[in-house]
CSV table of C-alpha atoms and ligand atoms in Angstrom, one decimal:
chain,number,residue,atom,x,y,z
B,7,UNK,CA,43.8,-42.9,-109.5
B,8,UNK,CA,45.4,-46.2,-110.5
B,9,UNK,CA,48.0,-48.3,-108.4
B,10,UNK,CA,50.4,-51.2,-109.6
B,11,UNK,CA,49.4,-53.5,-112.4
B,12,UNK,CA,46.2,-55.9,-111.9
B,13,UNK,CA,45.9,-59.2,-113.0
B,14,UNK,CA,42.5,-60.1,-114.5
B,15,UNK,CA,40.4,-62.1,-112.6
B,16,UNK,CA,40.1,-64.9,-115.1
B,17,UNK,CA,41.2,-65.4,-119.0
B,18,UNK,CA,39.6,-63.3,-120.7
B,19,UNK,CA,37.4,-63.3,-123.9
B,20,UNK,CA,35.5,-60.7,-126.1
B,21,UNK,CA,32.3,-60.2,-128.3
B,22,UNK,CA,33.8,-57.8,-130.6
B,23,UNK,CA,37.3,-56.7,-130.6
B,24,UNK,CA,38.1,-53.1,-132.9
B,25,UNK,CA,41.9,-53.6,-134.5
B,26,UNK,CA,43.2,-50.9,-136.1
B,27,UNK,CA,45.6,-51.2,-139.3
B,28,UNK,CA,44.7,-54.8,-139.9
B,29,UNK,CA,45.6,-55.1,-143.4
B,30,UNK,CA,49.0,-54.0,-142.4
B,31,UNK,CA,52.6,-56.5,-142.1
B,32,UNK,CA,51.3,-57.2,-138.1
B,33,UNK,CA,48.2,-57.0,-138.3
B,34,UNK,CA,47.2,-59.3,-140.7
B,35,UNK,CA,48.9,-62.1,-139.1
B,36,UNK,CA,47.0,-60.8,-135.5
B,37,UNK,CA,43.8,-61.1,-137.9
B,38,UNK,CA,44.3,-64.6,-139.1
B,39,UNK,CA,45.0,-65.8,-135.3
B,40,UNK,CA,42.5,-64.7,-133.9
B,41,UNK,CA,39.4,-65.8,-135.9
B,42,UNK,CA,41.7,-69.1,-135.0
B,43,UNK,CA,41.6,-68.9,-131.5
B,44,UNK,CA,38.4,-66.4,-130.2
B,45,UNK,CA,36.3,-68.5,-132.8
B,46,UNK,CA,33.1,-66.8,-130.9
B,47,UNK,CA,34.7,-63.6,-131.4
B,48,UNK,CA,33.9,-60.6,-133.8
B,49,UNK,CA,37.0,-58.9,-135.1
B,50,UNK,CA,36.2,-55.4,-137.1
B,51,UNK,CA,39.6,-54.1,-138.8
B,52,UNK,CA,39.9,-50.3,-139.6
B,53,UNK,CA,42.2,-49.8,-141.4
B,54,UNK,CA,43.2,-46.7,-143.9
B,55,UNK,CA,44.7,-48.5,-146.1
B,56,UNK,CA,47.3,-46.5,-146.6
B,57,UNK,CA,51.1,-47.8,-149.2
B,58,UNK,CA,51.4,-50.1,-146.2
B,59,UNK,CA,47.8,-51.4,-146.0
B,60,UNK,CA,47.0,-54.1,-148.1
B,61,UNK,CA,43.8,-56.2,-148.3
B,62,UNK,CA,45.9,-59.0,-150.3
B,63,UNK,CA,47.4,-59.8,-147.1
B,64,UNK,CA,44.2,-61.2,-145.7
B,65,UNK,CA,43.0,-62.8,-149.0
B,66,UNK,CA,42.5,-66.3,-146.8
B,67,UNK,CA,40.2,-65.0,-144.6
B,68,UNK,CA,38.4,-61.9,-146.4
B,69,UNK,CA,35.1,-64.1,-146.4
B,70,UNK,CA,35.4,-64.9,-143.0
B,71,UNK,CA,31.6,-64.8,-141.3
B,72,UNK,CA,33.6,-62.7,-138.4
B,73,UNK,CA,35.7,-60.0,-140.0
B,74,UNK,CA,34.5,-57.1,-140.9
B,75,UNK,CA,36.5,-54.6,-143.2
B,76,UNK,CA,36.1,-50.4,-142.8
B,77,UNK,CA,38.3,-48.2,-144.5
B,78,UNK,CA,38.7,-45.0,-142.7
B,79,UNK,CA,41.2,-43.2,-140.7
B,80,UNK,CA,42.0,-43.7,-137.0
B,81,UNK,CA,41.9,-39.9,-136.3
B,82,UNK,CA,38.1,-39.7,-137.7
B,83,UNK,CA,36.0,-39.3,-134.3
B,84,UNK,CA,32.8,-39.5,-135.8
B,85,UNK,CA,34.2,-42.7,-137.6
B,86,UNK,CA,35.1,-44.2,-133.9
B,87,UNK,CA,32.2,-43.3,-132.5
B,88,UNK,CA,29.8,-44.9,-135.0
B,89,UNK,CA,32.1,-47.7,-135.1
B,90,UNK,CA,31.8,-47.8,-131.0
B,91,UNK,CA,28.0,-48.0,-131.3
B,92,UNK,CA,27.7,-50.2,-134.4
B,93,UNK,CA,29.6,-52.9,-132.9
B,94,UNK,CA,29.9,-52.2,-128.6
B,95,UNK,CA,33.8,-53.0,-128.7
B,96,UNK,CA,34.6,-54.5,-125.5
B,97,UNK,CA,38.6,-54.7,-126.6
B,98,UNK,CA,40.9,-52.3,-129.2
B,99,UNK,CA,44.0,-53.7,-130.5
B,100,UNK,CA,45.7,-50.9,-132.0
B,101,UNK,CA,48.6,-51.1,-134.4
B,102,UNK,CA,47.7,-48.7,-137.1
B,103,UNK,CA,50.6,-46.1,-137.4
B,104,UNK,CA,53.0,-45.1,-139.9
B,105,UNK,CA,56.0,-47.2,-139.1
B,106,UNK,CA,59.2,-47.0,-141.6
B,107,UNK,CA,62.0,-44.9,-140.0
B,108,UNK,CA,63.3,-44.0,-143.3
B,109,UNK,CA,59.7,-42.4,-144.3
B,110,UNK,CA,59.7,-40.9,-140.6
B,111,UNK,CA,62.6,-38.8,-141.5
B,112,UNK,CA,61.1,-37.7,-144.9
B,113,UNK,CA,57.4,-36.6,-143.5
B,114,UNK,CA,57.5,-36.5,-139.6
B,115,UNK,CA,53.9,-34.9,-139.5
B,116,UNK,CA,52.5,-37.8,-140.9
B,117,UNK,CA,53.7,-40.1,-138.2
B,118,UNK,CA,53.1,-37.3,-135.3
B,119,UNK,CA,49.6,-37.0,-136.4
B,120,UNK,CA,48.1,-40.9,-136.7
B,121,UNK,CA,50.4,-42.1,-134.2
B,122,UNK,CA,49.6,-39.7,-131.8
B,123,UNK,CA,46.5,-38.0,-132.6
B,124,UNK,CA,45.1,-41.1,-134.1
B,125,UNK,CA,46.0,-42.8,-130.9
B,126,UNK,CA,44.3,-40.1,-128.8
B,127,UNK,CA,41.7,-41.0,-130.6
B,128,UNK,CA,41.0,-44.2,-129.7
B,129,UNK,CA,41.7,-43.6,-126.4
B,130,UNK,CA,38.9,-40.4,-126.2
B,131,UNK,CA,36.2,-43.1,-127.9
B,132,UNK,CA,36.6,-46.1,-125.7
B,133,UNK,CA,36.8,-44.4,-123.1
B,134,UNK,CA,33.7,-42.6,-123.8
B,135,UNK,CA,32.0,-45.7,-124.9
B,136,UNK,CA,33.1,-48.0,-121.9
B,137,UNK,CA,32.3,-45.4,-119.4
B,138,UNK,CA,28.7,-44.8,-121.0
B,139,UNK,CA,28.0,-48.6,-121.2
B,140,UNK,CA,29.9,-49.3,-117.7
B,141,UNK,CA,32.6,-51.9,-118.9
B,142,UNK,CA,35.7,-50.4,-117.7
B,143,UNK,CA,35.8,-53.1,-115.4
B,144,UNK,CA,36.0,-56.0,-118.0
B,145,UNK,CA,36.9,-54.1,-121.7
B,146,UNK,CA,40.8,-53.8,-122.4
B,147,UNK,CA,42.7,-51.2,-124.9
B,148,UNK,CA,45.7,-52.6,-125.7
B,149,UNK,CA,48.4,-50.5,-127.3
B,150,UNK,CA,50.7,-52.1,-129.3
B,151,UNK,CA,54.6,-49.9,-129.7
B,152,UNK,CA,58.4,-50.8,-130.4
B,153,UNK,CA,61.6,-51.2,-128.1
B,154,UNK,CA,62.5,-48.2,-130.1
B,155,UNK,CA,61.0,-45.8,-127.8
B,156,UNK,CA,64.0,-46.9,-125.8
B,157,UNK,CA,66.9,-45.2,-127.7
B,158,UNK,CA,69.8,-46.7,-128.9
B,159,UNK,CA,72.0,-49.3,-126.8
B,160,UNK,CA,76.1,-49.5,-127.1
B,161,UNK,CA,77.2,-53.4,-127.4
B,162,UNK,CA,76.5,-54.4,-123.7
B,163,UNK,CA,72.6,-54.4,-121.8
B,164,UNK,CA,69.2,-55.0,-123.4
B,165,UNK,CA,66.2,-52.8,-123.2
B,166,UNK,CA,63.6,-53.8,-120.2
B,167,UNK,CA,60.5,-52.4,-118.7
B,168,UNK,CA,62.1,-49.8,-116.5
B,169,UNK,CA,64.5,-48.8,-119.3
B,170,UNK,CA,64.1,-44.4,-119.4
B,171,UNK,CA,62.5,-43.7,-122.8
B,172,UNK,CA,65.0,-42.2,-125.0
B,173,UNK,CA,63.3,-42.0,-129.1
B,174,UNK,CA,65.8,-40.9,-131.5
B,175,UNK,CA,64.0,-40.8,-134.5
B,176,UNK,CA,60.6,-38.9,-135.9
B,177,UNK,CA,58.7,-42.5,-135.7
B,178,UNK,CA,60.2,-43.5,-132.4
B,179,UNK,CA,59.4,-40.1,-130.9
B,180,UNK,CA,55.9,-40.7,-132.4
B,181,UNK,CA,55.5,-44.2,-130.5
B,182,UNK,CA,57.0,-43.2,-127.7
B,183,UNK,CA,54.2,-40.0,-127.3
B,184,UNK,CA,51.4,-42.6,-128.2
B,185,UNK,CA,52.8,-45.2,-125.2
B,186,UNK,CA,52.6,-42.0,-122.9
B,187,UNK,CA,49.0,-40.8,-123.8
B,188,UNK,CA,47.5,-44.8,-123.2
B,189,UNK,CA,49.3,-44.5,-119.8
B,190,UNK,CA,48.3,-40.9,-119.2
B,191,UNK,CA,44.6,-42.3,-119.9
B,192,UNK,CA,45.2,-45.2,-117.9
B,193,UNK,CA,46.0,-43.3,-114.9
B,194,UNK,CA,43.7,-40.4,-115.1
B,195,UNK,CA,40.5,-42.2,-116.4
B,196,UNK,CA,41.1,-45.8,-115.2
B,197,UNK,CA,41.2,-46.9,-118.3
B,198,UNK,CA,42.1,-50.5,-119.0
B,199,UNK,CA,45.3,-50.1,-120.7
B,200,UNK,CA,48.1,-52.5,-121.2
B,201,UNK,CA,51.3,-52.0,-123.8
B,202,UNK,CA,53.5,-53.8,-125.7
B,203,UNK,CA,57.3,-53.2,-126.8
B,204,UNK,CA,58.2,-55.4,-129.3
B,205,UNK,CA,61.7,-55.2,-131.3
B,206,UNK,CA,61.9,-56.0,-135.0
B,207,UNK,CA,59.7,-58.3,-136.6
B,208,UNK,CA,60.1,-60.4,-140.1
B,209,UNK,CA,57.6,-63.0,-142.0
B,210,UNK,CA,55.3,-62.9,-144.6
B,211,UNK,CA,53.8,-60.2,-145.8
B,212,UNK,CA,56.0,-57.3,-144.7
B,213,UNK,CA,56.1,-54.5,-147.1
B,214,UNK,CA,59.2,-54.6,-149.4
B,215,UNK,CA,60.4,-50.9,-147.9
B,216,UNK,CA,61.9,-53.3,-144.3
B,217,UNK,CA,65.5,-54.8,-144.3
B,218,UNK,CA,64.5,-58.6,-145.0
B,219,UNK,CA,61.6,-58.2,-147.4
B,220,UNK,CA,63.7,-55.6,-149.3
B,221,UNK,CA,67.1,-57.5,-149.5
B,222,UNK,CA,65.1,-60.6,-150.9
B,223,UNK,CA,63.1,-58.6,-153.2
B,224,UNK,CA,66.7,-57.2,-154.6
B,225,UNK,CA,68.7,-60.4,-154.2
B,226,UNK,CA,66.2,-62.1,-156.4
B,227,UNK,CA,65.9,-59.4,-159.3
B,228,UNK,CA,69.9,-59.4,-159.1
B,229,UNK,CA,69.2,-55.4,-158.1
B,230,UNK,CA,71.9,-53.4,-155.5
B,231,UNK,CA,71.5,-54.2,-151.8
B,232,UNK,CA,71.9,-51.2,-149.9
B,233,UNK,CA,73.4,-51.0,-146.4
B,234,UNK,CA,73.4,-48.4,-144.7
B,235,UNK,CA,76.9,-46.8,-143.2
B,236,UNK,CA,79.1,-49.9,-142.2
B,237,UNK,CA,76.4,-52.8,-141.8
B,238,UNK,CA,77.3,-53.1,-138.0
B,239,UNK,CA,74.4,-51.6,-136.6
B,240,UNK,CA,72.8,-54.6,-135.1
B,241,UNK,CA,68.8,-55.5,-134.3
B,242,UNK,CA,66.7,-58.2,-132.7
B,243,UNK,CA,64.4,-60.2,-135.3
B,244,UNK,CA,61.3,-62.0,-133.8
B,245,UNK,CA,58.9,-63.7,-136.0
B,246,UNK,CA,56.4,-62.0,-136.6
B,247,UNK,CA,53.7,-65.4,-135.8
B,248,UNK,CA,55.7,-65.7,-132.2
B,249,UNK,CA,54.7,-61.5,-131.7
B,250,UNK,CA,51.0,-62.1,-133.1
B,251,UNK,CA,50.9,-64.9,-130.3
B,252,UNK,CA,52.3,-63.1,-127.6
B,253,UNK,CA,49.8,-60.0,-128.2
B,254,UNK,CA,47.1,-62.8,-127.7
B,255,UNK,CA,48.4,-64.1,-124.6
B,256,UNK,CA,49.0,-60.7,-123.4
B,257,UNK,CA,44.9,-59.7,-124.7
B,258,UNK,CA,43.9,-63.1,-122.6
B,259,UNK,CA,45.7,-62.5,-119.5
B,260,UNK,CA,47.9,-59.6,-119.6
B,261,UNK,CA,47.9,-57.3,-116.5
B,262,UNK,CA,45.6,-54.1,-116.4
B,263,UNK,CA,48.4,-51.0,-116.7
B,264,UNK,CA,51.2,-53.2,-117.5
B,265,UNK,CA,53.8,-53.1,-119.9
B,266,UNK,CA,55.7,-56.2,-121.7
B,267,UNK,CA,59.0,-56.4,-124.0
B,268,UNK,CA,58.2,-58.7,-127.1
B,269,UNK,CA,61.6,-60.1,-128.3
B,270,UNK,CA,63.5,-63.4,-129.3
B,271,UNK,CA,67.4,-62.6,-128.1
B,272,UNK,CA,68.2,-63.0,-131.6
B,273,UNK,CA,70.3,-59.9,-132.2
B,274,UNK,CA,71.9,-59.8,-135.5
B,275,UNK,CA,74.3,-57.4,-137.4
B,276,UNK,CA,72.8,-56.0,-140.9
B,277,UNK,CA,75.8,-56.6,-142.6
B,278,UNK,CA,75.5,-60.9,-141.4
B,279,UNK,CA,71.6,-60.6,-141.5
B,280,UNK,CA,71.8,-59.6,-145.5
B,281,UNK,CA,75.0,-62.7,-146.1
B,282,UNK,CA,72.7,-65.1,-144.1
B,283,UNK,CA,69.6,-63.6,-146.7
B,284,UNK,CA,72.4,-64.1,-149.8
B,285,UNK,CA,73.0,-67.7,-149.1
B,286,UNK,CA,69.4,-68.7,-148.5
B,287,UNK,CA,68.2,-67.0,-151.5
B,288,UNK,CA,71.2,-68.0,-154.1
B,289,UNK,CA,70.3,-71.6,-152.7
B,290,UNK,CA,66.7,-71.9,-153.2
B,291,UNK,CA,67.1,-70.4,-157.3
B,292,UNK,CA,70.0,-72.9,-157.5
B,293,UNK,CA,72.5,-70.2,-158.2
B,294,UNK,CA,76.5,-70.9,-156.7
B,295,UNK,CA,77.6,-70.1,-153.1
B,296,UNK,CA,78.3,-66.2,-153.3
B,297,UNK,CA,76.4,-65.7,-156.5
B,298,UNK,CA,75.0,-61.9,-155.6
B,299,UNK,CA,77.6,-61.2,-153.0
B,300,UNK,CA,78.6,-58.7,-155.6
B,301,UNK,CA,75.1,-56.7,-154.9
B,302,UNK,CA,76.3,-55.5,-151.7
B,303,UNK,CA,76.6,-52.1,-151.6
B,304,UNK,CA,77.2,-49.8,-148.9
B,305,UNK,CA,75.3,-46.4,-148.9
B,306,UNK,CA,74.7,-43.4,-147.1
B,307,UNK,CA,73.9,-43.7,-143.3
B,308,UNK,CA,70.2,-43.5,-142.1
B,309,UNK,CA,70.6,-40.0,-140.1
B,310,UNK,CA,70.5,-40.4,-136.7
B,311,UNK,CA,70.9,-44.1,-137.1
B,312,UNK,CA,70.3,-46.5,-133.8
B,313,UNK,CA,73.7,-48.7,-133.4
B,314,UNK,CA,71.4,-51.2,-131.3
B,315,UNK,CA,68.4,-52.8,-130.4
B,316,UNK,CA,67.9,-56.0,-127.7
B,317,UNK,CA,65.2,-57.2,-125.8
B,318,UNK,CA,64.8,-58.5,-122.1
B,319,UNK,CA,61.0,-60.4,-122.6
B,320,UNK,CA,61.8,-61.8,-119.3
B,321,UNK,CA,59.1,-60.4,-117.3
B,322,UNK,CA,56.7,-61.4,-120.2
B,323,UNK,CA,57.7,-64.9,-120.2
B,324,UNK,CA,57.9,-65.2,-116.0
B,325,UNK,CA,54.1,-63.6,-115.5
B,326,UNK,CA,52.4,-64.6,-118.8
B,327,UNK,CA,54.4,-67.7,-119.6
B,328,UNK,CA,55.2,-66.6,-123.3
B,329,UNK,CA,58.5,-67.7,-125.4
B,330,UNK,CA,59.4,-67.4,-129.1
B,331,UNK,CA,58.3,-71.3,-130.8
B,332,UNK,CA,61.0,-71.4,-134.0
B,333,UNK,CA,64.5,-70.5,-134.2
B,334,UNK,CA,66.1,-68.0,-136.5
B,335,UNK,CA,66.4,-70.5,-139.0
B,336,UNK,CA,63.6,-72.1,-139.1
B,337,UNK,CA,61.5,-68.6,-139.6
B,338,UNK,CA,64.0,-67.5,-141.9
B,339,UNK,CA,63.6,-70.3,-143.7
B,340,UNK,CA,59.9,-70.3,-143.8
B,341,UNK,CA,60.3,-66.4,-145.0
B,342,UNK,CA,62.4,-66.5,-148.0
B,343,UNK,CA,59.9,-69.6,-149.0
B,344,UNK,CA,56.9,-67.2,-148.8
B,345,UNK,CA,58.5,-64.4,-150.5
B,346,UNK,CA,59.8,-66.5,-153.7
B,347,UNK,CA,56.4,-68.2,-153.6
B,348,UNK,CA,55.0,-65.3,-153.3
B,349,UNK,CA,56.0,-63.2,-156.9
B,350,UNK,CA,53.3,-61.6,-157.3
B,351,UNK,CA,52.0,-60.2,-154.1
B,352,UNK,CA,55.5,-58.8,-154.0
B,353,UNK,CA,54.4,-57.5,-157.7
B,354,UNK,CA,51.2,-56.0,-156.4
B,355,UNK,CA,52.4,-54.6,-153.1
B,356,UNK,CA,55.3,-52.7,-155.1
B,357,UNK,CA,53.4,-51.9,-158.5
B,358,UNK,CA,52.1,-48.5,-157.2
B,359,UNK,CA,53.7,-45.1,-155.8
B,360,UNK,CA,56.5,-47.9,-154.1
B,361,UNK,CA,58.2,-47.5,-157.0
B,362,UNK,CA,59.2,-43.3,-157.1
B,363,UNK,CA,59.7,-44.2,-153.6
B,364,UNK,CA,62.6,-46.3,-154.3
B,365,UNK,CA,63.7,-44.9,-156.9
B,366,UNK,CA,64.1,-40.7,-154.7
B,367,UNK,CA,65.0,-42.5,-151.4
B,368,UNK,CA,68.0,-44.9,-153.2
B,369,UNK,CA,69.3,-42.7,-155.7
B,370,UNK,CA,69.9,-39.9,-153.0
B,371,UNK,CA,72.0,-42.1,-150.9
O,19,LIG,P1,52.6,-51.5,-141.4
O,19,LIG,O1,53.2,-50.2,-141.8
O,19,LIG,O2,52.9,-52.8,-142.1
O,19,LIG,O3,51.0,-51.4,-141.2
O,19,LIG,C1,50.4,-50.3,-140.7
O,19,LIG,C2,48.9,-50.4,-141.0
O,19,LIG,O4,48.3,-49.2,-140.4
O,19,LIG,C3,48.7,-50.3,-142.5
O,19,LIG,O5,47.7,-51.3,-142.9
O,19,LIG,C4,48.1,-48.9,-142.8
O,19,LIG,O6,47.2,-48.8,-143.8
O,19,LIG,C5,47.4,-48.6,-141.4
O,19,LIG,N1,47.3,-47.2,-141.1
O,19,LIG,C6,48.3,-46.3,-141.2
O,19,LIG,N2,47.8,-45.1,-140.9
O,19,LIG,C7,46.5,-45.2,-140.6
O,19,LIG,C8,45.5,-44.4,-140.1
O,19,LIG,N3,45.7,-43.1,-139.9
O,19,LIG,N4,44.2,-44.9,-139.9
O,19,LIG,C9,44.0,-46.2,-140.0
O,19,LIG,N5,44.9,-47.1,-140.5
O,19,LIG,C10,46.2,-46.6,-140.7
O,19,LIG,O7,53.1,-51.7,-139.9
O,19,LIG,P2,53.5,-53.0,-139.0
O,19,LIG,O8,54.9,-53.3,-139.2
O,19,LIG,O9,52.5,-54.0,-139.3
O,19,LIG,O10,53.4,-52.4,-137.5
O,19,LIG,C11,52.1,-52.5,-136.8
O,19,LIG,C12,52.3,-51.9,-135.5
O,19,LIG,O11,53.3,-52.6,-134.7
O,19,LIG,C13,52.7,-50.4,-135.5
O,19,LIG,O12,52.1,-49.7,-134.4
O,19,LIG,C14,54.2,-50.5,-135.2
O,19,LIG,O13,54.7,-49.3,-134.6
O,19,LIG,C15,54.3,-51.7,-134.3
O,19,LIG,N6,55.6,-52.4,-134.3
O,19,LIG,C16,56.1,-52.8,-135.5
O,19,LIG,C17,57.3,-53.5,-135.5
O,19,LIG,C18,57.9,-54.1,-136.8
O,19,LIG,O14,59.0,-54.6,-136.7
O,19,LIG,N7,57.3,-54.0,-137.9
O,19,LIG,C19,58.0,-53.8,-134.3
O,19,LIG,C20,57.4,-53.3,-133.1
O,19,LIG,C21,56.2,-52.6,-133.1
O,20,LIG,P1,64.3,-51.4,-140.9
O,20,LIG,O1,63.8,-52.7,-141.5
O,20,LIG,O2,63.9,-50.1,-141.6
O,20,LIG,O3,63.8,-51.4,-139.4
O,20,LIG,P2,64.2,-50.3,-138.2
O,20,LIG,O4,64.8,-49.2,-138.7
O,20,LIG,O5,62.8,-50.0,-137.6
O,20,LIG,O6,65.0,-51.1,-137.3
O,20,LIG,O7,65.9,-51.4,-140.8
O,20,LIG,C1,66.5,-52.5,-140.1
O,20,LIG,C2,68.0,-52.2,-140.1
O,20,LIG,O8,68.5,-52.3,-141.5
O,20,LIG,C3,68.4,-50.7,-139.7
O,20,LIG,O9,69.6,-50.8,-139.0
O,20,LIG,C4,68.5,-50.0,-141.0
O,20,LIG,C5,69.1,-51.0,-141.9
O,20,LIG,N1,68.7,-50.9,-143.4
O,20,LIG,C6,69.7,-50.9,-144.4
O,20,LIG,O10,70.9,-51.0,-144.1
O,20,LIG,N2,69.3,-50.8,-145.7
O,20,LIG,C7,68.1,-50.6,-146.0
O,20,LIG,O11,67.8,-50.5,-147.3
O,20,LIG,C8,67.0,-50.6,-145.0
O,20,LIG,C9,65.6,-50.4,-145.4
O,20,LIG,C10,67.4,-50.7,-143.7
């Protein structure tokens, strides 16, 4: 039904936007911008609140006269079709999924049913909706997913747009069946569709289970740092503020049926990534240079571990004009700030089941 990728006819801008898994690492930043920039805009978050979901990590903005909270689960149909009515979404920016590998390899139903069913979904109600209310024409579903549907690279070549998908892992298959469904929707249904790839991001409010929010966590309460294999297995960080502001470039002006790599070129071993995290740490609590290199300790691999991850965002930054704005540094920087300053949403975030978590997935390895 569809051909190549449309531009929009203008910037565009929305009444009332649906994004799912708001109260999560991502979304919550893509929450906060946009009540910045679409200040005419109603945002309604659904979001399960599942470990990962966290309604401290929109505690600036709860009262906010145009966010709205639901707590329900993406796969509830009824849900999304009350929700469709309630509010006559004319975008859905969906980044509700389970999304730690680690977890994926524990409970792989989990992540095949919310990311694909749940995804499903959302596709079956806006299209439903949009078609009933005839706004196909000027509504947009935008999908957001991870370079790791694209395998695992060697030490040359980056991922791009035309890379063949290649998922590895129970979460990357997961994404990687959600990415096909949108297009499958796009291109039977004409439904306006556009995806994202993004590599790995890092900022505030990431849950402490992720590489960086982990290693500070431990580096701070002097715990063990676990690596994984050899530490060589390398991944490229963007910050997570440059991703929430390419998503609303790419909600503004991206191209009907396209898709865009999200990444910085700032690919980084684990084993340097976790030094670099030692130093900035140690410095800030005034301890000596090398204070918890001692901490490092090398554990069991991940099974089926990627070796590598690297972006090409070249075709996002040619057509929609987006680059990264801080340097590795400087986010770092900022990131290790908010976590220390940050004690006790760290202790809130982790003071629940977190805890036999870490204790059954570390003591294993
Ligand atoms: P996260 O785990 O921090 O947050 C996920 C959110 O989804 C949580 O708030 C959780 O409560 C909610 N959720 C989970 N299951 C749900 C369900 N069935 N119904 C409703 N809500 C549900 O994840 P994140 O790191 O913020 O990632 C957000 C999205 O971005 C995901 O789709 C992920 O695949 C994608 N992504 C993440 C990264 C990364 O580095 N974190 C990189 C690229 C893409
Ligand atoms: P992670 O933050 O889980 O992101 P992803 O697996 O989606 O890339 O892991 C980033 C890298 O860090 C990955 O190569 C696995 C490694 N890792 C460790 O070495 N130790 C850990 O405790 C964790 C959580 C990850």
């Amino acid at each position: 039904m569809t051909t190549a990728p449309q531009p929009p006819k203008e910037t565009r801008s929305f009444q009332s936007i649906l994004v799912t898994g708001g109260a999560g690492f991502i979304g919550s930043h893509v929450i906060r911008r946009l009540l910045r920039t679409h200040p005419n805009t109603k945002v309604v978050n659904l979001d399960a609140l599942t470990y990962a979901g966290n309604l401290a990590n929109l505690k600036d903005v709860e009262d906010h006269a145009h966010l709205h909270f639901v707590k329900g689960d993406i796969q509830d149909r009824a849900l999304l079709d009350k929700l469709f009515e309630a509010h006559g979404f004319d975008a859905v920016l969906h980044l509700a999924a389970e999304s730690h590998v680690d977890r994926s390899i524990d409970e792989p139903l989990a992540f095949l049913e919310t990311n694909i069913l749940g995804t499903a979904a959302l596709l079956h109600a806006a299209k439903e909706s949009w078609t009933r209310r005839g706004c196909m024409e000027t509504a947009l579903f935008y999908h957001v997913s991870t370079d790791e549907v694209y395998g695992s690279l060697g030490q040359e070549g980056l991922f791009s747009e035309t890379t063949a998908y290649d998922p590895r892992s129970p979460y990357s298959a997961s994404k990687a069946s959600s990415d096909h469904v949108v297009r499958a929707y796009h291109h039977t249904y004409g439904l306006p569709t556009v995806i994202s790839n993004c590599s790995n991001n890092y900022g505030s409010h990431q849950f402490p289970e992720k590489l960086i929010p982990l290693m500070i966590r431990n580096i701070v309460d002097g715990r063990p740092l676990p690596i994984y294999g050899e530490g060589i297995n390398i991944r490229d960080w963007l910050w997570v503020e440059d991703h929430a502001a390419a998503m609303d470039v790419i909600l503004q002006r991206g191209w009907v049926g396209d898709t865009y790599n999200i990444g910085g070129l700032n690919e980084w071993r684990n084993i340097d990534l976790v030094h670099k995290l030692i130093d900035l740490v140690d410095s800030r609590l005034g301890r000596t240079k090398g204070h918890s290199l001692g901490l490092i300790t090398f554990v069991k691999d991940r099974a089926g571990h990627d070796m590598r991850y690297a972006i090409d965002a070249s075709h996002l930054a040619s057509r929609l004009g987006w680059k990264p704005s801080v340097t590795f540094e400087e986010g770092l920087s900022h990131t290790v700030d908010w976590y220390l300053e940050n004690a006790s949403w760290m202790e809130e975030v982790t003071s629940g089941d977190y805890q036999q978590y870490y204790a059954k997935h570390y003591d294993k390895r």
